[in-house]
mmCIF file of C-alpha atoms in Angstrom:
data_model
loop_
_atom_site.group_PDB
_atom_site.id
_atom_site.type_symbol
_atom_site.label_atom_id
_atom_site.label_comp_id
_atom_site.label_asym_id
_atom_site.label_seq_id
_atom_site.Cartn_x
_atom_site.Cartn_y
_atom_site.Cartn_z
ATOM 1 C CA MET F 1 2.901 -7.295 -5.698
ATOM 2 C CA THR F 2 6.642 -6.980 -5.125
ATOM 3 C CA ALA F 3 8.194 -8.009 -1.838
ATOM 4 C CA GLY F 4 11.016 -5.717 -0.717
ATOM 5 C CA PRO F 5 13.023 -6.121 2.511
ATOM 6 C CA HIS F 6 10.429 -4.258 4.622
ATOM 7 C CA PHE F 7 7.381 -5.359 2.675
ATOM 8 C CA PRO F 8 6.072 -7.996 5.125
ATOM 9 C CA HIS F 9 6.161 -5.419 7.941
ATOM 10 C CA THR F 10 4.275 -2.944 5.754
ATOM 11 C CA LEU F 11 1.597 -5.566 5.065
ATOM 12 C CA MET F 12 1.223 -6.392 8.742
ATOM 13 C CA ILE F 13 0.934 -2.740 9.726
ATOM 14 C CA ARG F 14 -1.598 -2.077 6.959
ATOM 15 C CA LYS F 15 -3.659 -5.063 8.064
ATOM 16 C CA LEU F 16 -3.730 -4.006 11.715
ATOM 17 C CA GLU F 17 -4.389 -0.374 10.813
ATOM 18 C CA SER F 18 -7.567 -1.500 9.060
ATOM 19 C CA ILE F 19 -8.771 -2.084 12.643
ATOM 20 C CA PHE F 20 -7.457 1.101 14.260
ATOM 21 C CA ARG F 21 -4.628 3.547 13.735
ATOM 22 C CA LEU F 22 -1.355 2.470 15.290
ATOM 23 C CA SER F 23 0.942 4.840 17.137
ATOM 24 C CA ASP F 24 4.467 5.478 15.881
ATOM 25 C CA ASP F 25 5.829 3.338 18.729
ATOM 26 C CA GLU F 26 3.545 0.457 17.806
ATOM 27 C CA LYS F 27 4.546 0.672 14.146
ATOM 28 C CA GLN F 28 8.209 0.760 15.111
ATOM 29 C CA ALA F 29 7.743 -2.333 17.263
ATOM 30 C CA LEU F 30 6.209 -4.202 14.349
ATOM 31 C CA GLN F 31 8.914 -2.958 11.983
ATOM 32 C CA GLY F 32 11.470 -4.400 14.389
ATOM 33 C CA LEU F 33 10.035 -7.917 14.271
ATOM 34 C CA PRO F 34 12.455 -10.357 12.627
ATOM 35 C CA VAL F 35 10.653 -11.875 9.616
ATOM 36 C CA GLN F 36 12.146 -14.682 7.558
ATOM 37 C CA LEU F 37 10.821 -14.629 4.002
ATOM 38 C CA GLN F 38 10.486 -17.933 2.197
ATOM 39 C CA VAL F 39 9.189 -18.776 -1.275
ATOM 40 C CA LEU F 40 7.110 -21.964 -1.363
ATOM 41 C CA LYS F 41 5.782 -24.062 -4.220
ATOM 42 C CA ALA F 42 2.099 -24.771 -4.758
ATOM 43 C CA ASP F 43 0.525 -27.724 -2.925
ATOM 44 C CA GLN F 44 3.102 -27.685 -0.147
ATOM 45 C CA ASP F 45 2.269 -28.120 3.533
ATOM 46 C CA ILE F 46 3.423 -25.258 5.755
ATOM 47 C CA VAL F 47 2.328 -26.940 8.975
ATOM 48 C CA ARG F 48 0.444 -30.170 9.643
ATOM 49 C CA VAL F 49 -1.923 -31.612 12.211
ATOM 50 C CA GLY F 50 0.080 -32.581 15.298
ATOM 51 C CA ASP F 51 2.917 -30.135 14.674
ATOM 52 C CA ARG F 52 4.281 -28.055 17.561
ATOM 53 C CA PRO F 53 5.402 -24.920 15.702
ATOM 54 C CA SER F 54 7.613 -22.244 17.226
ATOM 55 C CA GLN F 55 6.628 -19.682 14.592
ATOM 56 C CA CYS F 56 3.598 -18.400 12.734
ATOM 57 C CA CYS F 57 3.423 -16.875 9.292
ATOM 58 C CA LEU F 58 2.237 -13.840 7.386
ATOM 59 C CA LEU F 59 1.053 -14.534 3.852
ATOM 60 C CA VAL F 60 2.842 -12.030 1.606
ATOM 61 C CA GLU F 61 1.967 -13.372 -1.843
ATOM 62 C CA GLY F 62 -0.229 -16.205 -3.062
ATOM 63 C CA TYR F 63 -3.076 -18.206 -1.562
ATOM 64 C CA THR F 64 -3.199 -20.878 1.117
ATOM 65 C CA CYS F 65 -5.821 -23.195 2.549
ATOM 66 C CA VAL F 66 -6.506 -24.702 5.950
ATOM 67 C CA TYR F 67 -7.658 -28.300 5.763
ATOM 68 C CA LYS F 68 -8.354 -31.507 7.662
ATOM 69 C CA LEU F 69 -8.356 -35.116 6.474
ATOM 70 C CA THR F 70 -10.745 -37.930 7.278
ATOM 71 C CA THR F 71 -9.355 -41.316 8.297
ATOM 72 C CA GLU F 72 -9.950 -42.378 4.676
ATOM 73 C CA GLY F 73 -7.780 -39.499 3.452
ATOM 74 C CA LYS F 74 -10.577 -37.310 2.092
ATOM 75 C CA ARG F 75 -9.774 -33.616 2.409
ATOM 76 C CA GLN F 76 -12.094 -30.898 3.686
ATOM 77 C CA ILE F 77 -10.825 -27.368 3.139
ATOM 78 C CA VAL F 78 -12.134 -25.207 5.979
ATOM 79 C CA ALA F 79 -10.637 -21.838 4.976
ATOM 80 C CA PHE F 80 -8.822 -20.039 2.186
ATOM 81 C CA HIS F 81 -6.355 -17.286 3.012
ATOM 82 C CA VAL F 82 -5.247 -14.272 0.973
ATOM 83 C CA PRO F 83 -2.248 -11.908 1.215
ATOM 84 C CA GLU F 84 -1.991 -9.988 4.519
ATOM 85 C CA ASP F 85 -3.587 -12.890 6.432
ATOM 86 C CA MET F 86 -1.840 -14.679 9.289
ATOM 87 C CA PRO F 87 -3.451 -18.080 8.736
ATOM 88 C CA ASP F 88 -1.848 -19.928 11.663
ATOM 89 C CA LEU F 89 -1.956 -17.159 14.254
ATOM 90 C CA GLN F 90 -3.696 -19.523 16.690
ATOM 91 C CA SER F 91 -0.431 -21.456 16.981
ATOM 92 C CA LEU F 92 0.793 -18.600 19.176
ATOM 93 C CA HIS F 93 -1.367 -20.074 21.957
ATOM 94 C CA LEU F 94 -2.153 -23.637 20.852
ATOM 95 C CA LYS F 95 0.883 -25.865 21.411
ATOM 96 C CA VAL F 96 -0.341 -28.669 19.141
ATOM 97 C CA LEU F 97 -2.030 -27.886 15.822
ATOM 98 C CA ASP F 98 -5.381 -29.506 15.035
ATOM 99 C CA ASN F 99 -5.381 -28.571 11.333
ATOM 100 C CA SER F 100 -2.995 -28.376 8.414
ATOM 101 C CA LEU F 101 -2.039 -25.307 6.381
ATOM 102 C CA ALA F 102 -0.914 -25.651 2.775
ATOM 103 C CA THR F 103 -0.136 -23.470 -0.198
ATOM 104 C CA VAL F 104 -2.650 -23.493 -3.024
ATOM 105 C CA THR F 105 -0.497 -21.422 -5.379
ATOM 106 C CA PRO F 106 3.195 -20.513 -5.242
ATOM 107 C CA CYS F 107 3.519 -18.326 -2.151
ATOM 108 C CA THR F 108 5.849 -15.941 -0.405
ATOM 109 C CA VAL F 109 5.499 -16.372 3.334
ATOM 110 C CA GLY F 110 7.048 -14.404 6.187
ATOM 111 C CA PHE F 111 7.776 -16.512 9.260
ATOM 112 C CA ILE F 112 7.748 -14.815 12.682
ATOM 113 C CA GLN F 113 9.035 -16.553 15.805
ATOM 114 C CA HIS F 114 6.430 -16.897 18.544
ATOM 115 C CA GLU F 115 8.748 -15.503 21.192
ATOM 116 C CA ASP F 116 9.319 -12.327 19.135
ATOM 117 C CA LEU F 117 5.595 -11.806 18.607
ATOM 118 C CA ARG F 118 4.825 -12.533 22.269
ATOM 119 C CA ARG F 119 7.387 -9.946 23.325
ATOM 120 C CA VAL F 120 5.718 -7.257 21.199
ATOM 121 C CA CYS F 121 2.253 -8.267 22.434
ATOM 122 C CA ALA F 122 3.364 -8.130 26.063
ATOM 123 C CA ARG F 123 4.532 -4.549 25.622
ATOM 124 C CA TYR F 124 1.768 -3.223 23.341
ATOM 125 C CA SER F 125 -1.729 -4.228 24.406
ATOM 126 C CA ARG F 126 -3.374 -2.644 21.354
ATOM 127 C CA ILE F 127 -1.341 -4.877 19.032
ATOM 128 C CA THR F 128 -2.528 -7.843 21.087
ATOM 129 C CA ALA F 129 -6.121 -6.599 20.722
ATOM 130 C CA ALA F 130 -5.738 -6.194 16.947
ATOM 131 C CA LEU F 131 -4.323 -9.709 16.541
ATOM 132 C CA TRP F 132 -7.070 -11.096 18.767
ATOM 133 C CA ARG F 133 -9.640 -9.398 16.565
ATOM 134 C CA GLU F 134 -8.075 -11.083 13.531
ATOM 135 C CA THR F 135 -8.612 -14.504 15.107
ATOM 136 C CA LEU F 136 -12.231 -13.549 15.878
ATOM 137 C CA VAL F 137 -12.800 -12.527 12.246
ATOM 138 C CA ASP F 138 -11.372 -15.880 11.113
ATOM 139 C CA ALA F 139 -13.735 -17.629 13.537
ATOM 140 C CA SER F 140 -16.704 -15.657 12.158
ATOM 141 C CA ILE F 141 -15.796 -16.654 8.587
ATOM 142 C CA PHE F 142 -15.412 -20.266 9.725
ATOM 143 C CA ARG F 143 -18.920 -20.285 11.255
ATOM 144 C CA GLU F 144 -20.296 -19.103 7.914
ATOM 145 C CA TRP F 145 -18.428 -21.957 6.220
ATOM 146 C CA VAL F 146 -20.058 -24.458 8.607
ATOM 147 C CA LEU F 147 -23.472 -23.076 7.633
ATOM 148 C CA ASN F 148 -22.439 -23.106 3.978
ATOM 149 C CA VAL F 149 -21.418 -26.764 3.886
ATOM 150 C CA GLY F 150 -24.081 -27.974 6.296
ATOM 151 C CA ARG F 151 -27.258 -26.217 5.153
ATOM 152 C CA ARG F 152 -26.916 -24.539 1.752
ATOM 153 C CA GLU F 153 -27.299 -26.427 -1.500
ATOM 154 C CA ALA F 154 -24.305 -26.525 -3.819
ATOM 155 C CA PHE F 155 -25.339 -23.591 -6.019
ATOM 156 C CA ARG F 156 -25.482 -21.213 -3.044
ATOM 157 C CA ARG F 157 -22.396 -22.738 -1.444
ATOM 158 C CA MET F 158 -20.359 -21.816 -4.500
ATOM 159 C CA ALA F 159 -22.002 -18.406 -4.854
ATOM 160 C CA HIS F 160 -21.245 -17.586 -1.226
ATOM 161 C CA LEU F 161 -17.619 -18.677 -1.594
ATOM 162 C CA LEU F 162 -17.136 -16.497 -4.678
ATOM 163 C CA CYS F 163 -18.652 -13.470 -2.949
ATOM 164 C CA GLU F 164 -16.539 -13.974 0.146
ATOM 165 C CA PHE F 165 -13.379 -14.197 -1.923
ATOM 166 C CA ARG F 166 -14.259 -11.078 -3.885
ATOM 167 C CA VAL F 167 -14.849 -9.067 -0.680
ATOM 168 C CA ARG F 168 -11.628 -10.255 0.957
ATOM 169 C CA LEU F 169 -9.492 -9.592 -2.120
ATOM 170 C CA LYS F 170 -11.029 -6.154 -2.587
ATOM 171 C CA ALA F 171 -10.128 -5.330 1.027
ATOM 172 C CA VAL F 172 -6.435 -5.921 0.277
ATOM 173 C CA GLY F 173 -6.477 -4.224 -3.126
ATOM 174 C CA LEU F 174 -6.433 -7.396 -5.222
ATOM 175 C CA ALA F 175 -9.833 -7.046 -6.909
ATOM 176 C CA GLU F 176 -10.931 -4.547 -9.540
ATOM 177 C CA GLY F 177 -14.599 -3.854 -9.008
ATOM 178 C CA ASP F 178 -16.296 -7.243 -9.052
ATOM 179 C CA THR F 179 -13.414 -8.939 -10.889
ATOM 180 C CA PHE F 180 -10.750 -10.965 -9.113
ATOM 181 C CA ASP F 181 -8.334 -13.849 -9.610
ATOM 182 C CA LEU F 182 -9.614 -17.287 -8.586
ATOM 183 C CA PRO F 183 -6.604 -19.578 -9.005
ATOM 184 C CA PHE F 184 -8.274 -22.698 -7.585
ATOM 185 C CA THR F 185 -8.825 -25.994 -9.362
ATOM 186 C CA GLN F 186 -12.267 -27.571 -9.454
ATOM 187 C CA GLY F 187 -10.907 -30.176 -7.055
ATOM 188 C CA GLU F 188 -9.935 -27.495 -4.534
ATOM 189 C CA LEU F 189 -13.326 -25.831 -4.868
ATOM 190 C CA ALA F 190 -14.956 -29.234 -4.391
ATOM 191 C CA ASP F 191 -12.976 -29.797 -1.193
ATOM 192 C CA ALA F 192 -14.074 -26.359 0.045
ATOM 193 C CA ILE F 193 -17.820 -26.736 -0.542
ATOM 194 C CA GLY F 194 -18.117 -30.478 0.114
ATOM 195 C CA ALA F 195 -19.104 -31.538 -3.392
ATOM 196 C CA SER F 196 -17.720 -33.686 -6.193
ATOM 197 C CA ASN F 197 -15.630 -32.272 -9.029
ATOM 198 C CA ILE F 198 -18.463 -33.033 -11.455
ATOM 199 C CA HIS F 199 -20.981 -31.194 -9.275
ATOM 200 C CA VAL F 200 -18.674 -28.174 -9.016
ATOM 201 C CA ASN F 201 -18.410 -28.068 -12.796
ATOM 202 C CA ARG F 202 -22.199 -28.137 -13.136
ATOM 203 C CA VAL F 203 -22.659 -25.405 -10.524
ATOM 204 C CA LEU F 204 -20.143 -23.115 -12.241
ATOM 205 C CA GLN F 205 -21.894 -23.691 -15.570
ATOM 206 C CA GLU F 206 -25.240 -22.820 -13.955
ATOM 207 C CA LEU F 207 -23.820 -19.624 -12.436
ATOM 208 C CA ARG F 208 -22.523 -18.611 -15.868
ATOM 209 C CA ALA F 209 -25.787 -19.542 -17.590
ATOM 210 C CA LYS F 210 -27.772 -17.373 -15.172
ATOM 211 C CA GLY F 211 -25.418 -14.450 -15.838
ATOM 212 C CA LEU F 212 -24.269 -14.345 -12.204
ATOM 213 C CA ILE F 213 -20.593 -14.809 -13.016
ATOM 214 C CA ARG F 214 -18.290 -14.421 -15.960
ATOM 215 C CA SER F 215 -14.909 -16.113 -16.163
ATOM 216 C CA LYS F 216 -11.864 -15.954 -18.386
ATOM 217 C CA GLY F 217 -8.942 -18.093 -17.378
ATOM 218 C CA THR F 218 -8.574 -17.618 -13.631
ATOM 219 C CA GLN F 219 -10.332 -14.236 -13.709
ATOM 220 C CA VAL F 220 -13.875 -14.255 -12.326
ATOM 221 C CA THR F 221 -16.454 -11.451 -12.277
ATOM 222 C CA CYS F 222 -19.414 -11.660 -9.890
ATOM 223 C CA ARG F 223 -22.129 -9.726 -11.709
ATOM 224 C CA VAL F 224 -25.145 -10.154 -9.416
ATOM 225 C CA TRP F 225 -25.433 -9.913 -5.628
ATOM 226 C CA GLY F 226 -28.336 -10.127 -3.211
ATOM 227 C CA HIS F 227 -30.695 -13.058 -2.694
ATOM 228 C CA HIS F 228 -28.925 -15.251 -5.256
ATOM 229 C CA PHE F 229 -25.857 -15.336 -2.996
ATOM 230 C CA SER F 230 -27.495 -15.533 0.447
#
């Protein structure tokens, strides 16, 4: 994926057009949004709990996570985000953030000032509706994560996470069939499914032993769907 000068706008338009076709005026309005591209290292906070941001971001390249910390400093990852996502879109309306957003891999991020995005939304109600739908989709995924961590055993937690990632990457053209890149450490996976690193290792071995996944480096292939992953 190569980021040219208009690439973040193209990603945003493509994302919103997956909901409904935009008019030429709506596309032009999005193309006119000032976007500041920034390259970030892995394991770097973009925003933190308690921040009062004046901008939100579009993920152009790489992967990020949303997380919270316990008072003891233990991390719970509550979402992963892939290219074309706007992982902190809620900051457009929430003055104080209640979660942190960090890079998982090296990332290219496009920052958009809230006032610029609000101006476009005020003029184009369908863009507002499309962005609102994006926040609703994020909320739906989050509810599934609550069920995942709270009620599924570790084997199915991991299986569900792998399937979700495959579907989301395929939607943005970053998966080939059932094969996709999973650039997460066992520690990051553990923080996402609420398990220990050792347990994550055992679960991944069990998934491989049952022939449900294959892996080579960071490449993962989900070979079986259905009741195994429910």
